[in-house]
mmCIF file of C-alpha atoms and ligand atoms in Angstrom:
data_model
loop_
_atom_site.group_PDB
_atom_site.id
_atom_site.type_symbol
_atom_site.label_atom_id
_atom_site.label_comp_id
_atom_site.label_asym_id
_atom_site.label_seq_id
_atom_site.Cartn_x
_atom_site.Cartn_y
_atom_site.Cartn_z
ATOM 1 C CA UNK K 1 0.000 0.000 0.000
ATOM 2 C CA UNK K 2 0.910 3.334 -0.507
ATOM 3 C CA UNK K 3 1.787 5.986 1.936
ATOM 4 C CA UNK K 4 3.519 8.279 0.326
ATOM 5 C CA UNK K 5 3.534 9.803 -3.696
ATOM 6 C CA UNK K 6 6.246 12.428 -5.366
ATOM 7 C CA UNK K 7 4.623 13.444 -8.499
ATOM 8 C CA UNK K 8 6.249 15.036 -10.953
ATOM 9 C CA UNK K 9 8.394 17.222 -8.580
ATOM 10 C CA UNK K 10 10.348 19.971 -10.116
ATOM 11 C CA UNK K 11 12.848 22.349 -7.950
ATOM 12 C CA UNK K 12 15.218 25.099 -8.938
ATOM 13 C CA UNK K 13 17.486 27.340 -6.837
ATOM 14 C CA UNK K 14 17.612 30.317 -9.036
ATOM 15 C CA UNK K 15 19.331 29.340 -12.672
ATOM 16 C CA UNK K 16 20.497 25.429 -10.468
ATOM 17 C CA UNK K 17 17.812 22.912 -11.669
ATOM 18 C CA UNK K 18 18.043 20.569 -8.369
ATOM 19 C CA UNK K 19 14.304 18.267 -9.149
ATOM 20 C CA UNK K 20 13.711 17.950 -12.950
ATOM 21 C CA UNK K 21 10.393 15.784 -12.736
ATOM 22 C CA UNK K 22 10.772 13.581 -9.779
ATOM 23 C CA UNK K 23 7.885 10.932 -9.203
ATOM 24 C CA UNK K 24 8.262 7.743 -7.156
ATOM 25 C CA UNK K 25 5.855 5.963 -4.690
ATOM 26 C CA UNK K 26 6.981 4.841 -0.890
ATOM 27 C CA UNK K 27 4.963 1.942 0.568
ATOM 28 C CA UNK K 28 3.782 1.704 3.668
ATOM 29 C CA UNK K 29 5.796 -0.344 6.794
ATOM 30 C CA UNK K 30 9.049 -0.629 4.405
ATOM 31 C CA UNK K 31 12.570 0.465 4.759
ATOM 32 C CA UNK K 32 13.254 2.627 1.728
ATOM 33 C CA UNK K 33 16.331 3.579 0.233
ATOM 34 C CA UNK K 34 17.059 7.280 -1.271
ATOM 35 C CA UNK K 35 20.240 6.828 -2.883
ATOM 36 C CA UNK K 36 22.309 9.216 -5.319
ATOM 37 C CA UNK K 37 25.516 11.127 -5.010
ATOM 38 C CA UNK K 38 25.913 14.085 -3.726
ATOM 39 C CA UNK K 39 24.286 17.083 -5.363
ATOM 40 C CA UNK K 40 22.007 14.779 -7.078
ATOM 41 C CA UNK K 41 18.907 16.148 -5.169
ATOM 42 C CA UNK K 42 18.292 14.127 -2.435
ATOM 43 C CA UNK K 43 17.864 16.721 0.426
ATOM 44 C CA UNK K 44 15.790 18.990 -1.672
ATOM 45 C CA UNK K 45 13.241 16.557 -2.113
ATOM 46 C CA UNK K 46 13.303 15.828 1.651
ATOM 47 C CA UNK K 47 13.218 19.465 2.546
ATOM 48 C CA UNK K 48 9.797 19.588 -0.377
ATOM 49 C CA UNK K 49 8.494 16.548 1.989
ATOM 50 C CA UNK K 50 9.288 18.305 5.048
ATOM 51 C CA UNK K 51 7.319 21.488 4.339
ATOM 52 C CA UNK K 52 11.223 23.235 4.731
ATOM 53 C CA UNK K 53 10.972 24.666 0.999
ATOM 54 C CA UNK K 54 8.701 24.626 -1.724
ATOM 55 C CA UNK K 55 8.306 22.775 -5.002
ATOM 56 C CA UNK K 56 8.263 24.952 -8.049
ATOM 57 C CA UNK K 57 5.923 22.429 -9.722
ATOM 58 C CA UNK K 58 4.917 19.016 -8.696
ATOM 59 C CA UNK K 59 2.684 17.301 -5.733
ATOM 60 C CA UNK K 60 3.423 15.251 -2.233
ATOM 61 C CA UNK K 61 0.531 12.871 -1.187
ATOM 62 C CA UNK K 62 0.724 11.234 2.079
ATOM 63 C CA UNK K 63 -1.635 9.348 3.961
ATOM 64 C CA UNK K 64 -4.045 9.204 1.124
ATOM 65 C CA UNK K 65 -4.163 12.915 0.827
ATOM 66 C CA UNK K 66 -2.522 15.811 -0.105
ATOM 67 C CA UNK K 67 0.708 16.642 2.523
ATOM 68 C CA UNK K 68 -0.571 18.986 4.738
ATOM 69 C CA UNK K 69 1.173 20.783 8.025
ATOM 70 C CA UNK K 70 -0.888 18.898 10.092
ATOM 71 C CA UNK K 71 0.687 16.045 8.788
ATOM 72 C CA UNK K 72 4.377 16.943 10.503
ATOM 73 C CA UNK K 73 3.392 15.101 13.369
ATOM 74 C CA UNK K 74 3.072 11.850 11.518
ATOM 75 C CA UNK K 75 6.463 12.808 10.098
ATOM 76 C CA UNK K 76 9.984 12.639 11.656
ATOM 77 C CA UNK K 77 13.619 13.722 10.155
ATOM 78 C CA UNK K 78 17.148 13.384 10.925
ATOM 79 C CA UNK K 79 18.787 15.373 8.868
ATOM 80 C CA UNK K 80 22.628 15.511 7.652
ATOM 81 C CA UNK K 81 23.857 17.958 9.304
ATOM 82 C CA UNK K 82 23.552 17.246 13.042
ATOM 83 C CA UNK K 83 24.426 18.732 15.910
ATOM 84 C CA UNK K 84 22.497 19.864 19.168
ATOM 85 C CA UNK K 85 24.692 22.938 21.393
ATOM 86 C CA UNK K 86 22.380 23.303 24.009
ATOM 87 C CA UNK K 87 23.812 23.093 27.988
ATOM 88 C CA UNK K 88 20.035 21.787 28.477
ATOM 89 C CA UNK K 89 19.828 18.609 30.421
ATOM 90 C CA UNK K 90 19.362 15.401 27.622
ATOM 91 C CA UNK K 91 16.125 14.054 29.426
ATOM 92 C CA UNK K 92 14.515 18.112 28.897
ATOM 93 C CA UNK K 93 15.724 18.427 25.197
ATOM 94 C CA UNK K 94 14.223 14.707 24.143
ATOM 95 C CA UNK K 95 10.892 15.658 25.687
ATOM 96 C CA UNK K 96 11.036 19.351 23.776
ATOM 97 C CA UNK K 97 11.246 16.982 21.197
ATOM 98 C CA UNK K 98 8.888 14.657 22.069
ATOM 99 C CA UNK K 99 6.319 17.630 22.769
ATOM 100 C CA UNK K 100 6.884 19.503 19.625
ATOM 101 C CA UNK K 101 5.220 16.491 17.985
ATOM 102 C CA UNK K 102 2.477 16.661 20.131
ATOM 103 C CA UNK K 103 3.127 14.023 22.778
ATOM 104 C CA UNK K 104 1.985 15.601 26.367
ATOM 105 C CA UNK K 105 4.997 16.028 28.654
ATOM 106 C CA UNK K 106 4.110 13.355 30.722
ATOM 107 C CA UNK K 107 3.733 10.995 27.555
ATOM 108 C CA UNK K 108 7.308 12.225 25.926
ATOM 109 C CA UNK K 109 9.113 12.143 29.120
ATOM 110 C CA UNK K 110 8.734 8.888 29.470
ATOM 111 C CA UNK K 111 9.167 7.695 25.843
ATOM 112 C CA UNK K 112 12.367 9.838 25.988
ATOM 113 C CA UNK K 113 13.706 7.855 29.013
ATOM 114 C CA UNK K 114 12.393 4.402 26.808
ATOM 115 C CA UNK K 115 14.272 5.751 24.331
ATOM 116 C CA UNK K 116 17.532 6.322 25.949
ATOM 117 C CA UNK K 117 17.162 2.681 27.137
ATOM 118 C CA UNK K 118 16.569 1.455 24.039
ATOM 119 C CA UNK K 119 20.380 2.991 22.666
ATOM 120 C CA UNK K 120 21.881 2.449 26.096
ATOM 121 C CA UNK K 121 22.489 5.540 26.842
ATOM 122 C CA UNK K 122 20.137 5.671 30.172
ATOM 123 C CA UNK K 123 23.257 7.030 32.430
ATOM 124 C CA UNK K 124 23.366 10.437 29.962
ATOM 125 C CA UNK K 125 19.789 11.651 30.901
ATOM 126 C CA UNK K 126 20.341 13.988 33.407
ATOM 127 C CA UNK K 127 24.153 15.326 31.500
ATOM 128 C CA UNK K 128 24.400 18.765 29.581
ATOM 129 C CA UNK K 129 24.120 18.070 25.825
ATOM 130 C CA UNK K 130 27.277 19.495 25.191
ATOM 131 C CA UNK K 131 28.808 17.012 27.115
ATOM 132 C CA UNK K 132 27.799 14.199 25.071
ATOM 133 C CA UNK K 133 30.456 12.483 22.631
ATOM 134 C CA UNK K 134 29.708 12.778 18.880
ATOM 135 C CA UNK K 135 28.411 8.837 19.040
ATOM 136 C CA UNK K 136 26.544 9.635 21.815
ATOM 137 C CA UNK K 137 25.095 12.667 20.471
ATOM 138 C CA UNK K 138 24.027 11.229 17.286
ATOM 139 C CA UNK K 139 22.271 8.113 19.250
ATOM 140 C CA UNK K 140 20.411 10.773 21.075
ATOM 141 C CA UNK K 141 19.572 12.417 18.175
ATOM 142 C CA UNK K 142 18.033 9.552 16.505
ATOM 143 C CA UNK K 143 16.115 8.609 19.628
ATOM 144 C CA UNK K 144 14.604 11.824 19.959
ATOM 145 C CA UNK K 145 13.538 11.368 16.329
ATOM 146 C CA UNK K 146 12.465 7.870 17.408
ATOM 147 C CA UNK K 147 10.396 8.150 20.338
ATOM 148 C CA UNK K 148 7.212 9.258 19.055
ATOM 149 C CA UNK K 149 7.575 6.582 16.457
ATOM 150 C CA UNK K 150 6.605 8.516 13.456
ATOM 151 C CA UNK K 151 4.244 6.820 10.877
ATOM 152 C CA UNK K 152 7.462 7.998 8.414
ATOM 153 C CA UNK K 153 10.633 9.060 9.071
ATOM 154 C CA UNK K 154 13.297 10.175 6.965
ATOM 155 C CA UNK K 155 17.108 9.452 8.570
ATOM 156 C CA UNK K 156 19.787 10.897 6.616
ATOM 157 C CA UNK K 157 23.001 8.364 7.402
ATOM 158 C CA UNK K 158 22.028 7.533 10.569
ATOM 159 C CA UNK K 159 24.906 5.602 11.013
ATOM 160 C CA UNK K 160 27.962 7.542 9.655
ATOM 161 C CA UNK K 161 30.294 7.893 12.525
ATOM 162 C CA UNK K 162 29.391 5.390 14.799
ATOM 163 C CA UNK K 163 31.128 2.075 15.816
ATOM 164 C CA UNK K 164 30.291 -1.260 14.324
ATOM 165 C CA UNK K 165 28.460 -2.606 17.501
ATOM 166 C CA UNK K 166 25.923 0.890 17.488
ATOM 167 C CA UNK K 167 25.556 0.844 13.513
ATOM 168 C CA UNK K 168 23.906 -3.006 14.221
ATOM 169 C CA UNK K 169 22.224 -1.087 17.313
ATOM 170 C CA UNK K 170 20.750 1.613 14.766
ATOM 171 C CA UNK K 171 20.223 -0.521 12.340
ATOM 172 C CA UNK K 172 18.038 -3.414 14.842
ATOM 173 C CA UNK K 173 16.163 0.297 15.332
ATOM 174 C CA UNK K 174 14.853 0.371 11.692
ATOM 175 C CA UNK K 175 13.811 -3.002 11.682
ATOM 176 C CA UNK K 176 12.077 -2.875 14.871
ATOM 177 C CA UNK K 177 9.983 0.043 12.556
ATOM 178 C CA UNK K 178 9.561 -2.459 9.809
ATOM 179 C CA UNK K 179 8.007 -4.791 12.264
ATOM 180 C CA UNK K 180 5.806 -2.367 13.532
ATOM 181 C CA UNK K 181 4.959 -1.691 10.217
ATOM 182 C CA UNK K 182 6.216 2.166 10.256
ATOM 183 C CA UNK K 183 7.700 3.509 7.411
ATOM 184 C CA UNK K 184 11.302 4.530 7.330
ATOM 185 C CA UNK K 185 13.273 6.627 4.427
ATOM 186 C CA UNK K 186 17.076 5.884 4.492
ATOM 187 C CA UNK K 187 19.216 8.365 2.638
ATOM 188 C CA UNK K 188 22.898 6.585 2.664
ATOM 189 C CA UNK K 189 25.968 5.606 0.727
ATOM 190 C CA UNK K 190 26.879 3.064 2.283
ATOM 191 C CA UNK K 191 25.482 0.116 -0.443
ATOM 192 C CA UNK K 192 25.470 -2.697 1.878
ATOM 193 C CA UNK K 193 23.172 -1.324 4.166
ATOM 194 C CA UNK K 194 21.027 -0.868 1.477
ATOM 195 C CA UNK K 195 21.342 -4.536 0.581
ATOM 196 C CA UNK K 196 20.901 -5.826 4.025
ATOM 197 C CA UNK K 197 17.967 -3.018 4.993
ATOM 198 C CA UNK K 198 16.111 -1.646 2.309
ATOM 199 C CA UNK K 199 12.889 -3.139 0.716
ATOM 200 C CA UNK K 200 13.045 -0.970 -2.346
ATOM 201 C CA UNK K 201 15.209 2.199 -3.078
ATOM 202 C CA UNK K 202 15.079 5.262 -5.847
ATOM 203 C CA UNK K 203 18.249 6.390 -6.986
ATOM 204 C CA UNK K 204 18.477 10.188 -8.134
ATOM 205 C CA UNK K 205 21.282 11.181 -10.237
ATOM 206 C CA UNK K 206 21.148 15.015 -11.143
ATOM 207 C CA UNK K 207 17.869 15.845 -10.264
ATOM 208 C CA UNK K 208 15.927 12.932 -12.336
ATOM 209 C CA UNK K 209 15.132 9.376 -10.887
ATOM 210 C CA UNK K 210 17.021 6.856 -12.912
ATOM 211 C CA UNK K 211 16.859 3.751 -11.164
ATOM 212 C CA UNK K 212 13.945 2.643 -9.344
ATOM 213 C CA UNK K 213 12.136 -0.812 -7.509
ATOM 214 C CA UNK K 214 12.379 -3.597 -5.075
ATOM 215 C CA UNK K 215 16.462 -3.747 -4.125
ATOM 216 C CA UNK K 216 16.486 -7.784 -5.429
ATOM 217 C CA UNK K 217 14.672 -6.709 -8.379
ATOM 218 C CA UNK K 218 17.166 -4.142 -9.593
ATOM 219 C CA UNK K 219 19.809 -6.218 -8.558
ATOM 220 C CA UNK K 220 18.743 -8.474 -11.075
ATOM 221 C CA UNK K 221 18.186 -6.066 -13.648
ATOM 222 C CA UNK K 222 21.885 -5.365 -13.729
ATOM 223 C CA UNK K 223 22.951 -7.799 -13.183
ATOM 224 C CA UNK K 224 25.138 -10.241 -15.649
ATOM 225 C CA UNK K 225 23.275 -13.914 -16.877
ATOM 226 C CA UNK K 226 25.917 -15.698 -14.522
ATOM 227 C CA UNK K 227 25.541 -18.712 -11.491
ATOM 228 C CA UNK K 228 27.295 -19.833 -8.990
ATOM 229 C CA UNK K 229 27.151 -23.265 -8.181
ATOM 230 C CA UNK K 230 28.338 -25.866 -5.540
ATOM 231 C CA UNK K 231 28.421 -29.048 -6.848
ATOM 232 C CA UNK K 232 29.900 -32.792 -5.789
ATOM 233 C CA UNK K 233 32.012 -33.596 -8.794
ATOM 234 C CA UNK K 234 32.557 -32.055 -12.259
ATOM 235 C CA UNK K 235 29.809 -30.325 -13.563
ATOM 236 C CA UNK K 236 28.629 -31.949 -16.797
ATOM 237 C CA UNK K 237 28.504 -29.698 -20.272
ATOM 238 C CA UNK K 238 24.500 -28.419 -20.545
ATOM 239 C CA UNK K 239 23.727 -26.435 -23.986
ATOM 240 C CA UNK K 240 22.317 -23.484 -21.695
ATOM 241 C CA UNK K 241 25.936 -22.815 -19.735
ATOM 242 C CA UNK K 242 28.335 -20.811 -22.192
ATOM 243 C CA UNK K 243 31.374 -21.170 -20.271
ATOM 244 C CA UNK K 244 32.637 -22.607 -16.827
ATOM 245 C CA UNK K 245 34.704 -20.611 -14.950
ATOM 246 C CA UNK K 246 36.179 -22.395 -11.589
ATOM 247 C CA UNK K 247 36.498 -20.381 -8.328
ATOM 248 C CA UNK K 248 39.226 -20.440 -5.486
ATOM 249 C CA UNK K 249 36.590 -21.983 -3.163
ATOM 250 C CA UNK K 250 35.952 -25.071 -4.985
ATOM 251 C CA UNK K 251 32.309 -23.640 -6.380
ATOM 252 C CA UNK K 252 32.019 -22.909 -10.435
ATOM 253 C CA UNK K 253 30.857 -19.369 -11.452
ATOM 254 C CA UNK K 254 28.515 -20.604 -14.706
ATOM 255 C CA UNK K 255 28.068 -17.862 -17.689
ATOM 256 C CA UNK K 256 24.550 -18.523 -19.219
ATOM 257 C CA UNK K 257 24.075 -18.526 -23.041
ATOM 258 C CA UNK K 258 21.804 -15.806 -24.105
ATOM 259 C CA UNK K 259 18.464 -15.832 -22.455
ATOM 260 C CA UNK K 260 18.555 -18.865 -20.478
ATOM 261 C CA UNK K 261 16.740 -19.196 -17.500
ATOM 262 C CA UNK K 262 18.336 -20.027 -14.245
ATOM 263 C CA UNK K 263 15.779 -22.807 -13.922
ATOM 264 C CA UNK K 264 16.017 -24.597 -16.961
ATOM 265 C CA UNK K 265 20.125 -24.296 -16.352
ATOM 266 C CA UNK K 266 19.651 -26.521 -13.038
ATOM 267 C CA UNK K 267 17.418 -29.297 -14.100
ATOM 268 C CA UNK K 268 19.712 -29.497 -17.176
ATOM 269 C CA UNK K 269 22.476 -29.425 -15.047
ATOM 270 C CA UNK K 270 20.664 -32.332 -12.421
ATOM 271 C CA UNK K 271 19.174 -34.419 -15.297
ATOM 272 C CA UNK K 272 22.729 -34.891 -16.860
ATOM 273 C CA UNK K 273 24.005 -36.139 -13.256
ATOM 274 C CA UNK K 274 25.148 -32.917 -11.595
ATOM 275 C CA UNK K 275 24.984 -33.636 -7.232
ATOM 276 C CA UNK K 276 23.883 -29.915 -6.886
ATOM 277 C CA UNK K 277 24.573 -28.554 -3.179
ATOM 278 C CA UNK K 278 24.233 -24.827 -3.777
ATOM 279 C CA UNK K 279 22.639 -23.038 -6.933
ATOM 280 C CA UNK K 280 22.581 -18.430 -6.799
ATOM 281 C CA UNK K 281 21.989 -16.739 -10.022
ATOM 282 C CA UNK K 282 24.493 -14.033 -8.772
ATOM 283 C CA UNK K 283 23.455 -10.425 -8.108
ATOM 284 C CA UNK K 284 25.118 -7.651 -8.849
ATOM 285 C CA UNK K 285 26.635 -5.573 -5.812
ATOM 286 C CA UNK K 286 24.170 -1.928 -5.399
ATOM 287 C CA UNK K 287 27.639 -0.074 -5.188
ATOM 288 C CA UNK K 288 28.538 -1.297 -8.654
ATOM 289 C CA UNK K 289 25.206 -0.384 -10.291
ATOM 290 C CA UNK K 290 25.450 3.005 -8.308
ATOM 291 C CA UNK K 291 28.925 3.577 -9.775
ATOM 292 C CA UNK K 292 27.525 2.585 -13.292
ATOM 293 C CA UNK K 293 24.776 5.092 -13.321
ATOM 294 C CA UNK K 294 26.261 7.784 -11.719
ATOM 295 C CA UNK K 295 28.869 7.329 -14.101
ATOM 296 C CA UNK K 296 27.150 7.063 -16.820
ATOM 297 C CA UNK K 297 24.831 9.884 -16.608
ATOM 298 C CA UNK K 298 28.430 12.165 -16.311
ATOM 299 C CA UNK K 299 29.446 10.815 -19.954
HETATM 300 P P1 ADP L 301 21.924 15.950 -2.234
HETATM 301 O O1 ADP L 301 21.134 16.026 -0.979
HETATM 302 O O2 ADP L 301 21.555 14.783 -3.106
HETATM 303 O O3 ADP L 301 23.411 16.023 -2.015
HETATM 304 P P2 ADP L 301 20.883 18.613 -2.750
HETATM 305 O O4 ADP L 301 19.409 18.498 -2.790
HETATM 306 O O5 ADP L 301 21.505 19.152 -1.501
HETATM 307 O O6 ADP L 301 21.551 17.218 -3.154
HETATM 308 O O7 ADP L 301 21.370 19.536 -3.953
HETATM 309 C C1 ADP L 301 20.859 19.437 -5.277
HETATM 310 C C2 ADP L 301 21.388 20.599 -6.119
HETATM 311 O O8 ADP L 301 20.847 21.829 -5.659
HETATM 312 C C3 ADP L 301 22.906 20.768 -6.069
HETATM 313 O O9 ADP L 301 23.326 21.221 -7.337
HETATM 314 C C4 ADP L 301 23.099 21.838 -5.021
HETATM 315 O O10 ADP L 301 24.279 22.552 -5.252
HETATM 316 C C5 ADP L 301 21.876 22.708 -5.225
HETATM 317 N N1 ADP L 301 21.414 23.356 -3.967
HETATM 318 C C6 ADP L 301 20.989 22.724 -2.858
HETATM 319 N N2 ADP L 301 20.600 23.609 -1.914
HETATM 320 C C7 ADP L 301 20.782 24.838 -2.456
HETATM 321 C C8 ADP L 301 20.570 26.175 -1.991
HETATM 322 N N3 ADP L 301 20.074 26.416 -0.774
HETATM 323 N N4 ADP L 301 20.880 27.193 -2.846
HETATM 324 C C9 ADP L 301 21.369 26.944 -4.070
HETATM 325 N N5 ADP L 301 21.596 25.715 -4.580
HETATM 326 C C10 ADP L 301 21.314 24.675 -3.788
#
């Protein structure tokens, strides 16, 4: 289902075309990926979602209508640029937080101290939030985004900075969302998240969407006709394999003659004698069909 519709978005900053004709659906309860590099257009489109600046031409639909202010409360944002100089106690600034989205203080106070448990950081409620490390900070941060578990939320690299054990911690956060069915935008470069994370993504490259769908799908897509196998033995020659390539690990990367399916590859393979333990049409890596398109779109 639906929750959320660009259409046709279009955004310039003076003579800079940043949007040429964005449109692109978000579904409802999945983790999607916003990919593209950097000054392809990503933020301005989150900023258009965000009610921060306005499309020159174009329309956001969310919840089945319109976006609307009164939506903001159903929406939450991390943005890039981080960074919260206040001497204000952590506990006060999470319930501001919490309150500006319309929880009563009673009601964010305590999802604010939740919160803190939930990204172990219950010992820094009462500190100054200067005092807080950069990790730290960030983890609060996201919390306070977090607690009032918006219906979507937009995190822009959530993770970038942190150690390996509170990326896992973050990322355990998003698919506690999923679960929940809540609907979570990820803006990152970092492919495998995507790969691990992300139901579907849309990758912008200079303003225009160029690559677009379910992350196995568009792996697939790109990816080259090729197999790896496992196998007891010698694989046997099949008319659908083109060539046989043999791998350091003892498994056989397979390149498929034009058009074959995967399918009709294995019971070939199986009805000619093959002891097949493991069969993957291989997919190809996000980060390479990132660097393909952004590259391409530069020639
Ligand atoms: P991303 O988030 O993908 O890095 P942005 O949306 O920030 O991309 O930027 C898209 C384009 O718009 C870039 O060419 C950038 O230089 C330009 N841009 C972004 N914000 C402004 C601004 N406030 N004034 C002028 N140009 C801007």
């Amino acid at each position: 289902m639906t929750i959320l519709t660009f259409d046709g978005i279009e955004k310039s900053y003076g003579q800079t075309p940043a949007l040429r004709g964005v449109s692109f659906d978000v579904h409802a309860g999945e983790i999607f990926g916003l990919l593209g590099p950097n000054g392809a257009g990503k933020s301005t489109l989150i900023r258009i979602l965000m009610d921060i600046i306005r499309a020159d031409r174009g329309s956001v639909r969310i919840f089945g209508e319109p976006r609307r202010r009164e939506h903001l409360d159903r929406l939450g944002y991390l943005p890039e640029e981080r960074g919260l100089y206040t001497k204000l106690p952590v506990l006060d600034v999470m319930t501001y937080f919490g309150a500006l989205k319309g929880l009563g203080r009673h009601e964010a106070r305590r999802a604010s101290l939740a919160w803190l448990d939930k990204v172990q950081l219950t010992h820094v409620a009462s500190w100054r939030v200067d005092r807080l490390s950069k990790g730290m900070s960030q983890k609060v941060q996201i919390a306070a985004v977090l607690l009032t578990e918006p219906d979507v939320c937009v995190l822009d690299e959530p993770t970038t900075g942190l150690d390996p054990v509170n990326v896992r911690l973050v990322q355990d956060l998003l698919l506690e969302r999923r679960r929940s069915g809540l609907t979570t935008i990820l803006s990152t470069h970092h492919m495998n998240q995507v790969e691990e994370l992300c139901d579907r993504v849309a990758l912008i490259n200079q303003g225009r969407l160029v690559v677009y769908g379910a992350v196995n799908e568009v792996r697939r897509r790109h990816s080259r006709p090729e197999i790896r196998v496992h196998s007891r033995g010698p694989l046997p020659p099949v008319p659908e394999v083109a060539s046989v390539i043999q791998e350091e690990d003892g498994s056989s990367r397979l390149v498929l003659a034009n058009g074959a399916p995967p399918a009709d590859v294995l019971s070939s393979l199986v009805r000619a004698g093959a002891t097949i333990d493991r069969f993957e049409p291989m997919l190809a890596p996000m980060e390479d069909i990132f660097l393909h398109v952004v590259r391409e779109g530069r020639s």
